[in-house]
PDB file of C-alpha atoms and ligand atoms in Angstrom:
ATOM      1  CA  MET A   1      -3.924   7.358  -1.876  1.00 73.00           C
ATOM      2  CA  GLU A   2      -3.303   3.636  -3.599  1.00 73.00           C
ATOM      3  CA  ALA A   3      -1.953   2.833  -6.919  1.00 79.00           C
ATOM      4  CA  VAL A   4      -3.359  -0.561  -8.379  1.00 79.00           C
ATOM      5  CA  THR A   5       0.463  -1.838  -9.394  1.00 75.00           C
ATOM      6  CA  ASN A   6      -0.300  -4.915 -11.492  1.00 87.00           C
ATOM      7  CA  GLU A   7      -1.466  -4.905 -14.779  1.00 86.00           C
ATOM      8  CA  SER A   8      -4.048  -7.865 -14.417  1.00 89.00           C
ATOM      9  CA  SER A   9      -5.427  -5.845 -11.408  1.00 93.00           C
ATOM     10  CA  GLN A  10      -5.798  -2.916 -13.577  1.00 95.00           C
ATOM     11  CA  ARG A  11      -7.361  -4.299 -16.873  1.00 96.00           C
ATOM     12  CA  LEU A  12     -10.246  -5.855 -14.007  1.00 96.00           C
ATOM     13  CA  LEU A  13     -10.514  -2.471 -12.414  1.00 97.00           C
ATOM     14  CA  ASP A  14     -10.709  -0.697 -15.918  1.00 97.00           C
ATOM     15  CA  ARG A  15     -13.366  -3.327 -16.966  1.00 97.00           C
ATOM     16  CA  ARG A  16     -15.069  -2.692 -13.548  1.00 97.00           C
ATOM     17  CA  ASN A  17     -15.119   1.079 -13.900  1.00 98.00           C
ATOM     18  CA  ALA A  18     -16.376   0.254 -17.741  1.00 98.00           C
ATOM     19  CA  GLU A  19     -19.754  -1.296 -16.308  1.00 98.00           C
ATOM     20  CA  PHE A  20     -20.045   0.077 -13.130  1.00 98.00           C
ATOM     21  CA  TRP A  21     -20.025   3.901 -14.957  1.00 98.00           C
ATOM     22  CA  ASN A  22     -21.629   2.994 -17.799  1.00 98.00           C
ATOM     23  CA  GLU A  23     -24.961   4.325 -15.984  1.00 97.00           C
ATOM     24  CA  LEU A  24     -24.317   8.314 -16.217  1.00 97.00           C
ATOM     25  CA  CYS A  25     -23.203   9.931 -13.645  1.00 95.00           C
ATOM     26  CA  GLY A  26     -26.190  12.165 -12.710  1.00 95.00           C
ATOM     27  CA  THR A  27     -28.751   9.449 -13.008  1.00 96.00           C
ATOM     28  CA  GLY A  28     -29.640  10.229  -9.643  1.00 94.00           C
ATOM     29  CA  LEU A  29     -30.006  13.705 -10.046  1.00 96.00           C
ATOM     30  CA  ALA A  30     -31.859  13.206 -13.190  1.00 96.00           C
ATOM     31  CA  GLN A  31     -34.426  10.384 -11.497  1.00 95.00           C
ATOM     32  CA  ALA A  32     -35.421  13.128  -8.658  1.00 95.00           C
ATOM     33  CA  ILE A  33     -36.212  15.855 -11.329  1.00 96.00           C
ATOM     34  CA  GLY A  34     -37.722  13.412 -13.185  1.00 96.00           C
ATOM     35  CA  ILE A  35     -36.374  13.014 -16.321  1.00 94.00           C
ATOM     36  CA  THR A  36     -36.708   9.980 -18.072  1.00 90.00           C
ATOM     37  CA  ASP A  37     -35.592  10.764 -21.622  1.00 94.00           C
ATOM     38  CA  ALA A  38     -32.655  12.567 -23.599  1.00 94.00           C
ATOM     39  CA  SER A  39     -34.502  15.484 -25.522  1.00 95.00           C
ATOM     40  CA  ARG A  40     -33.007  18.807 -25.492  1.00 94.00           C
ATOM     41  CA  GLU A  41     -35.715  20.255 -23.090  1.00 95.00           C
ATOM     42  CA  SER A  42     -35.183  17.186 -20.544  1.00 97.00           C
ATOM     43  CA  LEU A  43     -31.423  17.542 -21.128  1.00 97.00           C
ATOM     44  CA  ARG A  44     -31.449  21.620 -20.523  1.00 97.00           C
ATOM     45  CA  HIS A  45     -33.576  20.753 -17.341  1.00 97.00           C
ATOM     46  CA  PHE A  46     -30.912  18.292 -16.288  1.00 98.00           C
ATOM     47  CA  ASP A  47     -27.910  21.114 -17.039  1.00 98.00           C
ATOM     48  CA  ASP A  48     -29.885  23.988 -14.997  1.00 97.00           C
ATOM     49  CA  ALA A  49     -29.942  21.426 -11.955  1.00 97.00           C
ATOM     50  CA  TYR A  50     -26.573  20.189 -12.223  1.00 97.00           C
ATOM     51  CA  PHE A  51     -25.052  23.393 -12.531  1.00 97.00           C
ATOM     52  CA  GLY A  52     -27.770  24.365  -9.625  1.00 96.00           C
ATOM     53  CA  MET A  53     -26.140  21.874  -7.385  1.00 96.00           C
ATOM     54  CA  TYR A  54     -22.554  22.932  -8.226  1.00 97.00           C
ATOM     55  CA  PRO A  55     -22.746  26.688  -8.670  1.00 96.00           C
ATOM     56  CA  TYR A  56     -19.094  27.236  -8.566  1.00 96.00           C
ATOM     57  CA  LEU A  57     -18.158  24.800 -11.543  1.00 96.00           C
ATOM     58  CA  MET A  58     -18.110  27.745 -14.209  1.00 94.00           C
ATOM     59  CA  ASP A  59     -15.909  29.710 -12.505  1.00 94.00           C
ATOM     60  CA  TYR A  60     -13.393  27.200 -13.611  1.00 94.00           C
ATOM     61  CA  VAL A  61     -14.468  27.554 -17.213  1.00 90.00           C
ATOM     62  CA  THR A  62     -12.830  30.632 -18.900  1.00 79.00           C
ATOM     63  CA  PRO A  63     -15.211  33.483 -19.367  1.00 73.00           C
ATOM     64  CA  HIS A  64     -13.278  34.377 -22.500  1.00 77.00           C
ATOM     65  CA  SER A  65     -14.147  32.529 -25.718  1.00 80.00           C
ATOM     66  CA  LEU A  66     -12.421  29.251 -26.474  1.00 88.00           C
ATOM     67  CA  ASP A  67     -12.518  29.569 -30.014  1.00 90.00           C
ATOM     68  CA  GLY A  68      -9.622  27.808 -31.846  1.00 88.00           C
ATOM     69  CA  LYS A  69      -8.358  26.065 -28.493  1.00 95.00           C
ATOM     70  CA  LYS A  70      -8.046  22.403 -28.731  1.00 97.00           C
ATOM     71  CA  LEU A  71      -9.572  21.101 -25.022  1.00 97.00           C
ATOM     72  CA  LEU A  72      -9.790  17.191 -23.866  1.00 98.00           C
ATOM     73  CA  GLU A  73     -12.432  16.702 -21.715  1.00 98.00           C
ATOM     74  CA  ILE A  74     -11.658  13.489 -19.510  1.00 98.00           C
ATOM     75  CA  GLY A  75     -14.783  11.736 -17.472  1.00 98.00           C
ATOM     76  CA  LEU A  76     -18.019  13.158 -19.142  1.00 98.00           C
ATOM     77  CA  GLY A  77     -20.572  11.426 -17.006  1.00 97.00           C
ATOM     78  CA  TYR A  78     -24.006  13.260 -18.617  1.00 98.00           C
ATOM     79  CA  GLY A  79     -22.365  15.284 -20.457  1.00 98.00           C
ATOM     80  CA  THR A  80     -23.157  18.705 -19.137  1.00 98.00           C
ATOM     81  CA  LEU A  81     -19.931  20.540 -18.512  1.00 97.00           C
ATOM     82  CA  GLY A  82     -18.786  19.044 -22.001  1.00 97.00           C
ATOM     83  CA  GLN A  83     -21.487  20.850 -23.386  1.00 97.00           C
ATOM     84  CA  ARG A  84     -20.910  24.207 -22.296  1.00 95.00           C
ATOM     85  CA  LEU A  85     -17.245  24.143 -23.515  1.00 95.00           C
ATOM     86  CA  ALA A  86     -18.316  23.105 -26.656  1.00 95.00           C
ATOM     87  CA  GLU A  87     -20.849  26.083 -26.680  1.00 93.00           C
ATOM     88  CA  ARG A  88     -17.650  28.494 -25.918  1.00 92.00           C
ATOM     89  CA  GLY A  89     -16.123  27.226 -29.274  1.00 92.00           C
ATOM     90  CA  ALA A  90     -13.711  25.218 -28.064  1.00 94.00           C
ATOM     91  CA  ASP A  91     -12.440  22.465 -30.308  1.00 97.00           C
ATOM     92  CA  TYR A  92     -13.688  19.847 -28.073  1.00 97.00           C
ATOM     93  CA  HIS A  93     -12.465  16.536 -27.595  1.00 98.00           C
ATOM     94  CA  GLY A  94     -13.628  13.671 -24.721  1.00 98.00           C
ATOM     95  CA  LEU A  95     -12.894  10.649 -23.770  1.00 98.00           C
ATOM     96  CA  ASP A  96     -14.527   8.448 -21.182  1.00 98.00           C
ATOM     97  CA  ILE A  97     -13.732   4.490 -20.393  1.00 98.00           C
ATOM     98  CA  ALA A  98     -17.605   3.915 -20.653  1.00 98.00           C
ATOM     99  CA  PRO A  99     -19.597   3.835 -23.676  1.00 98.00           C
ATOM    100  CA  GLY A 100     -23.004   5.442 -22.215  1.00 98.00           C
ATOM    101  CA  PRO A 101     -21.335   8.584 -21.088  1.00 98.00           C
ATOM    102  CA  VAL A 102     -18.999   8.675 -24.501  1.00 98.00           C
ATOM    103  CA  MET A 103     -22.837   7.815 -26.827  1.00 98.00           C
ATOM    104  CA  MET A 104     -24.167  10.759 -24.353  1.00 98.00           C
ATOM    105  CA  MET A 105     -21.398  13.403 -25.174  1.00 98.00           C
ATOM    106  CA  ARG A 106     -21.574  12.329 -28.772  1.00 98.00           C
ATOM    107  CA  TYR A 107     -25.042  12.969 -29.012  1.00 98.00           C
ATOM    108  CA  ARG A 108     -24.892  16.004 -27.495  1.00 98.00           C
ATOM    109  CA  LEU A 109     -22.255  16.914 -29.894  1.00 98.00           C
ATOM    110  CA  GLU A 110     -24.311  16.156 -33.088  1.00 97.00           C
ATOM    111  CA  GLN A 111     -27.084  18.432 -31.567  1.00 96.00           C
ATOM    112  CA  LEU A 112     -24.936  21.304 -31.411  1.00 96.00           C
ATOM    113  CA  GLY A 113     -23.460  20.482 -35.127  1.00 96.00           C
ATOM    114  CA  ARG A 114     -20.146  19.945 -33.653  1.00 96.00           C
ATOM    115  CA  PRO A 115     -17.801  16.983 -34.777  1.00 96.00           C
ATOM    116  CA  PRO A 116     -18.828  14.177 -32.355  1.00 96.00           C
ATOM    117  CA  ASN A 117     -15.032  13.783 -31.222  1.00 98.00           C
ATOM    118  CA  VAL A 118     -15.454  11.465 -28.286  1.00 98.00           C
ATOM    119  CA  LEU A 119     -13.300   8.673 -27.896  1.00 98.00           C
ATOM    120  CA  GLU A 120     -13.669   5.156 -25.385  1.00 98.00           C
ATOM    121  CA  GLY A 121     -10.872   4.543 -23.602  1.00 98.00           C
ATOM    122  CA  SER A 122      -8.567   5.228 -20.264  1.00 98.00           C
ATOM    123  CA  ALA A 123      -7.109   8.319 -18.978  1.00 98.00           C
ATOM    124  CA  LEU A 124      -4.354   5.842 -17.621  1.00 98.00           C
ATOM    125  CA  ASP A 125      -3.435   5.364 -21.580  1.00 97.00           C
ATOM    126  CA  MET A 126      -4.770   8.119 -23.672  1.00 98.00           C
ATOM    127  CA  PRO A 127      -4.705   7.597 -27.162  1.00 98.00           C
ATOM    128  CA  TYR A 128      -3.776  11.268 -28.035  1.00 98.00           C
ATOM    129  CA  GLU A 129      -0.437  12.257 -29.331  1.00 98.00           C
ATOM    130  CA  PRO A 130       1.781  14.135 -26.877  1.00 97.00           C
ATOM    131  CA  GLU A 131       1.357  17.956 -26.314  1.00 97.00           C
ATOM    132  CA  SER A 132      -1.850  18.020 -28.197  1.00 97.00           C
ATOM    133  CA  PHE A 133      -4.273  20.218 -25.884  1.00 98.00           C
ATOM    134  CA  ASP A 134      -4.340  23.817 -24.902  1.00 97.00           C
ATOM    135  CA  TYR A 135      -6.748  22.725 -21.842  1.00 97.00           C
ATOM    136  CA  VAL A 136      -7.369  19.392 -20.018  1.00 98.00           C
ATOM    137  CA  TYR A 137     -10.513  19.591 -18.136  1.00 98.00           C
ATOM    138  CA  SER A 138     -11.224  16.546 -16.042  1.00 98.00           C
ATOM    139  CA  ILE A 139     -14.252  16.965 -12.741  1.00 98.00           C
ATOM    140  CA  GLY A 140     -14.539  13.881 -10.433  1.00 98.00           C
ATOM    141  CA  CYS A 141     -12.894  11.190 -12.523  1.00 98.00           C
ATOM    142  CA  LEU A 142      -9.195  10.757 -12.249  1.00 98.00           C
ATOM    143  CA  HIS A 143      -9.666   9.264  -8.642  1.00 98.00           C
ATOM    144  CA  HIS A 144     -11.110   6.444 -10.101  1.00 98.00           C
ATOM    145  CA  THR A 145      -8.519   5.116 -12.041  1.00 98.00           C
ATOM    146  CA  GLY A 146      -6.617   3.163  -9.762  1.00 97.00           C
ATOM    147  CA  ASN A 147      -3.526   5.296 -10.620  1.00 97.00           C
ATOM    148  CA  LEU A 148      -3.925   8.692  -9.670  1.00 98.00           C
ATOM    149  CA  ARG A 149      -0.089   9.741 -10.635  1.00 97.00           C
ATOM    150  CA  LYS A 150      -0.183   7.922 -14.048  1.00 97.00           C
ATOM    151  CA  ALA A 151      -3.077   9.969 -14.824  1.00 98.00           C
ATOM    152  CA  ILE A 152      -1.586  13.213 -14.002  1.00 98.00           C
ATOM    153  CA  GLU A 153       1.573  12.066 -16.048  1.00 98.00           C
ATOM    154  CA  GLU A 154      -1.013  11.534 -18.964  1.00 98.00           C
ATOM    155  CA  VAL A 155      -2.460  14.679 -18.675  1.00 98.00           C
ATOM    156  CA  CYS A 156       0.719  16.614 -18.625  1.00 97.00           C
ATOM    157  CA  ARG A 157       2.303  14.595 -21.256  1.00 98.00           C
ATOM    158  CA  ILE A 158      -0.917  15.512 -23.491  1.00 98.00           C
ATOM    159  CA  LEU A 159      -0.990  19.045 -22.457  1.00 98.00           C
ATOM    160  CA  LYS A 160       1.168  21.408 -24.643  1.00 97.00           C
ATOM    161  CA  PRO A 161       3.549  23.608 -22.830  1.00 96.00           C
ATOM    162  CA  GLY A 162       1.720  26.249 -21.267  1.00 95.00           C
ATOM    163  CA  GLY A 163      -1.536  24.074 -21.631  1.00 96.00           C
ATOM    164  CA  ARG A 164      -3.707  24.438 -18.561  1.00 95.00           C
ATOM    165  CA  ALA A 165      -5.191  21.680 -16.671  1.00 97.00           C
ATOM    166  CA  ILE A 166      -8.524  21.718 -14.547  1.00 97.00           C
ATOM    167  CA  VAL A 167      -9.168  18.561 -12.586  1.00 98.00           C
ATOM    168  CA  MET A 168     -11.381  18.266  -9.057  1.00 98.00           C
ATOM    169  CA  LEU A 169     -10.443  15.467  -6.981  1.00 98.00           C
ATOM    170  CA  TYR A 170     -12.131  14.576  -3.455  1.00 98.00           C
ATOM    171  CA  ASN A 171     -10.467  15.895  -0.601  1.00 98.00           C
ATOM    172  CA  ARG A 172      -9.427  13.751   2.161  1.00 97.00           C
ATOM    173  CA  HIS A 173      -9.074  16.681   4.714  1.00 97.00           C
ATOM    174  CA  SER A 174     -12.661  17.228   3.966  1.00 97.00           C
ATOM    175  CA  PHE A 175     -15.623  17.510   7.079  1.00 96.00           C
ATOM    176  CA  ARG A 176     -17.090  14.655   5.864  1.00 96.00           C
ATOM    177  CA  GLN A 177     -13.899  12.582   5.944  1.00 95.00           C
ATOM    178  CA  PHE A 178     -13.313  13.895   9.577  1.00 95.00           C
ATOM    179  CA  MET A 179     -16.924  12.814  10.784  1.00 93.00           C
ATOM    180  CA  ARG A 180     -17.435   9.671   8.680  1.00 92.00           C
ATOM    181  CA  VAL A 181     -14.528   8.300   8.901  1.00 91.00           C
ATOM    182  CA  THR A 182     -11.760   9.661  11.060  1.00 91.00           C
ATOM    183  CA  LEU A 183     -13.831   9.989  14.471  1.00 90.00           C
ATOM    184  CA  PRO A 184     -15.570   7.161  14.023  1.00 89.00           C
ATOM    185  CA  ARG A 185     -11.798   5.174  13.910  1.00 86.00           C
ATOM    186  CA  TRP A 186     -11.272   7.082  17.157  1.00 88.00           C
ATOM    187  CA  ARG A 187     -14.238   6.533  18.794  1.00 87.00           C
ATOM    188  CA  GLU A 188     -13.398   2.885  17.946  1.00 83.00           C
ATOM    189  CA  ARG A 189      -9.602   2.804  19.504  1.00 84.00           C
ATOM    190  CA  LEU A 190     -11.032   4.508  22.319  1.00 86.00           C
ATOM    191  CA  LYS A 191     -13.148   1.618  23.335  1.00 84.00           C
ATOM    192  CA  GLY A 192     -10.216  -0.540  22.547  1.00 79.00           C
ATOM    193  CA  ARG A 193     -11.414  -1.833  19.333  1.00 73.00           C
ATOM    194  CA  HIS A 194      -9.713  -1.679  15.929  1.00 65.00           C
ATOM    195  CA  LYS A 195     -12.044  -2.145  13.533  1.00 64.00           C
ATOM    196  CA  ALA A 196     -11.026  -0.637  10.184  1.00 60.00           C
ATOM    197  CA  THR A 197     -13.403   1.289   8.269  1.00 62.00           C
ATOM    198  CA  GLN A 198     -13.795  -0.896   5.551  1.00 81.00           C
ATOM    199  CA  ALA A 199     -12.796   0.822   1.838  1.00 89.00           C
ATOM    200  CA  GLU A 200     -15.975   0.085   0.390  1.00 92.00           C
ATOM    201  CA  GLU A 201     -17.956   1.776   2.941  1.00 92.00           C
ATOM    202  CA  VAL A 202     -15.991   5.047   2.522  1.00 94.00           C
ATOM    203  CA  ARG A 203     -16.427   4.899  -1.332  1.00 96.00           C
ATOM    204  CA  ALA A 204     -20.259   4.426  -0.783  1.00 95.00           C
ATOM    205  CA  LEU A 205     -20.204   7.721   1.078  1.00 95.00           C
ATOM    206  CA  TYR A 206     -19.326   9.088  -2.713  1.00 97.00           C
ATOM    207  CA  ASP A 207     -20.440   7.192  -5.685  1.00 95.00           C
ATOM    208  CA  THR A 208     -23.164   4.727  -6.179  1.00 96.00           C
ATOM    209  CA  ASN A 209     -25.576   3.891  -8.702  1.00 95.00           C
ATOM    210  CA  SER A 210     -29.535   3.671  -9.076  1.00 92.00           C
ATOM    211  CA  THR A 211     -29.193   0.317  -7.253  1.00 93.00           C
ATOM    212  CA  GLY A 212     -27.307   0.962  -5.044  1.00 94.00           C
ATOM    213  CA  ASP A 213     -23.476  -0.757  -6.132  1.00 96.00           C
ATOM    214  CA  VAL A 214     -20.286   1.618  -4.901  1.00 96.00           C
ATOM    215  CA  ALA A 215     -17.944   2.596  -7.596  1.00 97.00           C
ATOM    216  CA  PRO A 216     -14.972   0.137  -7.480  1.00 97.00           C
ATOM    217  CA  HIS A 217     -12.300   2.506  -6.712  1.00 96.00           C
ATOM    218  CA  THR A 218     -11.651   5.867  -5.424  1.00 97.00           C
ATOM    219  CA  ASP A 219      -8.927   7.763  -3.982  1.00 97.00           C
ATOM    220  CA  TYR A 220      -8.833  10.996  -1.576  1.00 97.00           C
ATOM    221  CA  VAL A 221      -6.037  13.270  -1.697  1.00 97.00           C
ATOM    222  CA  THR A 222      -4.783  16.343   0.782  1.00 98.00           C
ATOM    223  CA  PRO A 223      -3.984  19.560  -1.145  1.00 98.00           C
ATOM    224  CA  ARG A 224       0.009  18.643   0.003  1.00 97.00           C
ATOM    225  CA  GLU A 225      -0.189  15.616  -1.713  1.00 98.00           C
ATOM    226  CA  VAL A 226      -1.468  17.252  -4.522  1.00 98.00           C
ATOM    227  CA  ARG A 227       1.380  19.693  -4.711  1.00 97.00           C
ATOM    228  CA  ARG A 228       3.318  16.646  -5.194  1.00 97.00           C
ATOM    229  CA  LEU A 229       1.292  15.001  -7.977  1.00 97.00           C
ATOM    230  CA  PHE A 230       1.525  18.188  -9.714  1.00 97.00           C
ATOM    231  CA  ALA A 231       5.375  19.085  -9.186  1.00 95.00           C
ATOM    232  CA  ASP A 232       5.650  19.033 -13.280  1.00 92.00           C
ATOM    233  CA  PHE A 233       3.091  21.558 -13.515  1.00 96.00           C
ATOM    234  CA  SER A 234       3.732  25.573 -12.744  1.00 91.00           C
ATOM    235  CA  ARG A 235       0.740  28.024 -11.153  1.00 91.00           C
ATOM    236  CA  VAL A 236      -0.577  25.044  -9.385  1.00 97.00           C
ATOM    237  CA  ASN A 237      -3.822  26.613  -7.611  1.00 97.00           C
ATOM    238  CA  ILE A 238      -6.048  24.684  -5.069  1.00 98.00           C
ATOM    239  CA  ASP A 239      -9.479  25.728  -4.427  1.00 98.00           C
ATOM    240  CA  ILE A 240     -11.715  23.455  -1.873  1.00 98.00           C
ATOM    241  CA  GLN A 241     -15.359  23.827  -2.878  1.00 98.00           C
ATOM    242  CA  ASN A 242     -18.555  21.263  -1.828  1.00 97.00           C
ATOM    243  CA  PHE A 243     -20.260  20.795   1.324  1.00 97.00           C
ATOM    244  CA  ASP A 244     -23.009  17.899   3.157  1.00 95.00           C
ATOM    245  CA  ALA A 245     -25.977  19.554   4.736  1.00 95.00           C
ATOM    246  CA  PHE A 246     -25.903  18.627   8.150  1.00 92.00           C
ATOM    247  CA  TYR A 247     -27.441  18.894  11.742  1.00 93.00           C
ATOM    248  CA  LEU A 248     -25.658  20.643  14.782  1.00 93.00           C
ATOM    249  CA  PRO A 249     -25.288  18.200  17.728  1.00 89.00           C
ATOM    250  CA  TYR A 250     -28.585  16.812  18.922  1.00 92.00           C
ATOM    251  CA  ARG A 251     -30.414  17.972  15.847  1.00 92.00           C
ATOM    252  CA  ILE A 252     -31.055  21.134  17.119  1.00 94.00           C
ATOM    253  CA  MET A 253     -31.050  22.708  13.644  1.00 95.00           C
ATOM    254  CA  PHE A 254     -30.397  21.372  10.160  1.00 95.00           C
ATOM    255  CA  ILE A 255     -27.843  23.346   8.124  1.00 95.00           C
ATOM    256  CA  PRO A 256     -28.868  22.742   4.487  1.00 95.00           C
ATOM    257  CA  ARG A 257     -25.605  22.436   1.995  1.00 96.00           C
ATOM    258  CA  GLU A 258     -26.080  26.017   0.084  1.00 95.00           C
ATOM    259  CA  LYS A 259     -25.640  27.644   3.470  1.00 95.00           C
ATOM    260  CA  CYS A 260     -22.191  26.169   3.735  1.00 96.00           C
ATOM    261  CA  LEU A 261     -20.896  26.423   0.305  1.00 97.00           C
ATOM    262  CA  ASN A 262     -19.128  29.976   0.679  1.00 95.00           C
ATOM    263  CA  ASN A 263     -18.088  29.410   4.257  1.00 96.00           C
ATOM    264  CA  ILE A 264     -16.874  26.141   5.775  1.00 96.00           C
ATOM    265  CA  GLY A 265     -17.490  24.493   2.281  1.00 97.00           C
ATOM    266  CA  ARG A 266     -14.192  26.804   1.285  1.00 97.00           C
ATOM    267  CA  VAL A 267     -12.051  25.403   3.829  1.00 97.00           C
ATOM    268  CA  LEU A 268     -13.080  21.677   4.621  1.00 97.00           C
ATOM    269  CA  GLY A 269     -15.467  21.079   1.479  1.00 98.00           C
ATOM    270  CA  LEU A 270     -15.243  17.862  -0.423  1.00 98.00           C
ATOM    271  CA  ASP A 271     -13.694  18.619  -3.458  1.00 98.00           C
ATOM    272  CA  LEU A 272     -10.393  19.865  -4.461  1.00 98.00           C
ATOM    273  CA  TYR A 273     -10.435  22.243  -7.783  1.00 98.00           C
ATOM    274  CA  ILE A 274      -7.049  22.019  -9.158  1.00 98.00           C
ATOM    275  CA  THR A 275      -6.061  24.616 -12.118  1.00 97.00           C
ATOM    276  CA  ALA A 276      -2.127  23.928 -13.189  1.00 97.00           C
ATOM    277  CA  THR A 277      -0.250  25.499 -16.084  1.00 96.00           C
ATOM    278  CA  LYS A 278       2.063  22.804 -17.610  1.00 96.00           C
ATOM    279  CA  HIS A 279       5.956  24.225 -18.180  1.00 89.00           C
ATOM    280  CA  ARG A 280       7.014  25.772 -20.836  1.00 84.00           C
ATOM    281  CA  ALA A 281      10.127  24.416 -22.560  1.00 71.00           C
ATOM    282  CA  SER A 282      12.959  26.245 -21.096  1.00 53.00           C
TER     283      SER A 282
HETATM  284  C1  SAM B 301     -17.943  10.594 -11.128  1.00 65.70           C
HETATM  285  S1  SAM B 301     -18.165  10.496 -12.791  1.00 65.70           S
HETATM  286  C2  SAM B 301     -17.845  12.382 -13.313  1.00 65.70           C
HETATM  287  C3  SAM B 301     -18.699  12.798 -14.594  1.00 65.70           C
HETATM  288  C4  SAM B 301     -18.810  14.304 -14.989  1.00 65.70           C
HETATM  289  N1  SAM B 301     -17.157  14.791 -15.127  1.00 65.70           N
HETATM  290  C5  SAM B 301     -19.169  14.924 -13.763  1.00 65.70           C
HETATM  291  O1  SAM B 301     -18.606  15.580 -13.056  1.00 65.70           O
HETATM  292  O2  SAM B 301     -20.727  14.725 -13.637  1.00 65.70           O
HETATM  293  C6  SAM B 301     -16.937   9.771 -13.181  1.00 65.70           C
HETATM  294  C7  SAM B 301     -16.568   9.705 -14.813  1.00 65.70           C
HETATM  295  O3  SAM B 301     -15.135   9.119 -15.126  1.00 65.70           O
HETATM  296  C8  SAM B 301     -15.135   8.259 -16.190  1.00 65.70           C
HETATM  297  N2  SAM B 301     -14.008   7.170 -15.268  1.00 65.70           N
HETATM  298  C9  SAM B 301     -14.041   6.434 -14.855  1.00 65.70           C
HETATM  299  N3  SAM B 301     -12.623   5.907 -14.476  1.00 65.70           N
HETATM  300  C10 SAM B 301     -12.329   6.121 -15.620  1.00 65.70           C
HETATM  301  C11 SAM B 301     -10.782   5.910 -16.924  1.00 65.70           C
HETATM  302  N4  SAM B 301     -10.183   5.238 -16.179  1.00 65.70           N
HETATM  303  N5  SAM B 301     -10.747   6.297 -17.963  1.00 65.70           N
HETATM  304  C12 SAM B 301     -11.246   7.444 -18.355  1.00 65.70           C
HETATM  305  N6  SAM B 301     -13.053   7.745 -17.795  1.00 65.70           N
HETATM  306  C13 SAM B 301     -12.882   7.241 -16.205  1.00 65.70           C
HETATM  307  C14 SAM B 301     -16.370   7.296 -15.650  1.00 65.70           C
HETATM  308  O4  SAM B 301     -17.105   6.809 -16.873  1.00 65.70           O
HETATM  309  C15 SAM B 301     -17.939   8.572 -15.345  1.00 65.70           C
HETATM  310  O5  SAM B 301     -17.992   9.286 -16.676  1.00 65.70           O
END
């Protein structure tokens, strides 16, 4: 986990993030299923494919109505989860550093007849008063900000006492990290070479856009680091989810991703789903 400490480097990273993520995260999936427009039907088709890929995601959305609950989503991508949350009746607000996801989310909210409360801004300096929200959702975003600790402090600041954060961060203790980062590093060492795996090569395993550019910054955390980062919260729960398809040794058999989600994926999966409650004032 590496924090950007210098103010001008952070401004530069914010600019690069705004540029990179302006292409909606999920564009690869949209292209793969032949979506070329943003009609209601196309978005529904996209959302079905998205929830098909991440079938566990709705487990992190309360099954009860969110009527009257003020909720912020940070890092909006294609807007699939945001639409579901708004449909549950929440007083939905969204924040993203890039204009593309902001426009997509506003468009979806307008289609639902809901106020388009979506702002362009950074998770590191959120334009909201302290103790404003009952829920904060952030799936796959805060590890791109360059300062995970600050981002989680911001989440804590804007949550009401007793409010809940639902955050997904990349797992540093995943099978992917072991096979693609740790093991190659050990092999190189055994051969007496010390070629460090380039940070960009590792980031490329996670987030690239349709022209192959790599996300400007990504952090990977262990469950133990998560507990430290969320020390100001109570009832911190960490679930491990998501997995890559893979071949068994000597390519004797291909194991599809879906077969791994409910077993090895829950132990060595790619993503950490953290649910945490902000302490009530004592
Ligand atoms: C990997 S996408 C995830 C999108 C969506 N949550 C999903 O799961 O599909 C990351 C999102 O975080 C946003 N983002 C990146 N850095 C950010 C920052 N510093 N502040 C706010 N949003 C940021 C990007 O613009 C992008 O929409």
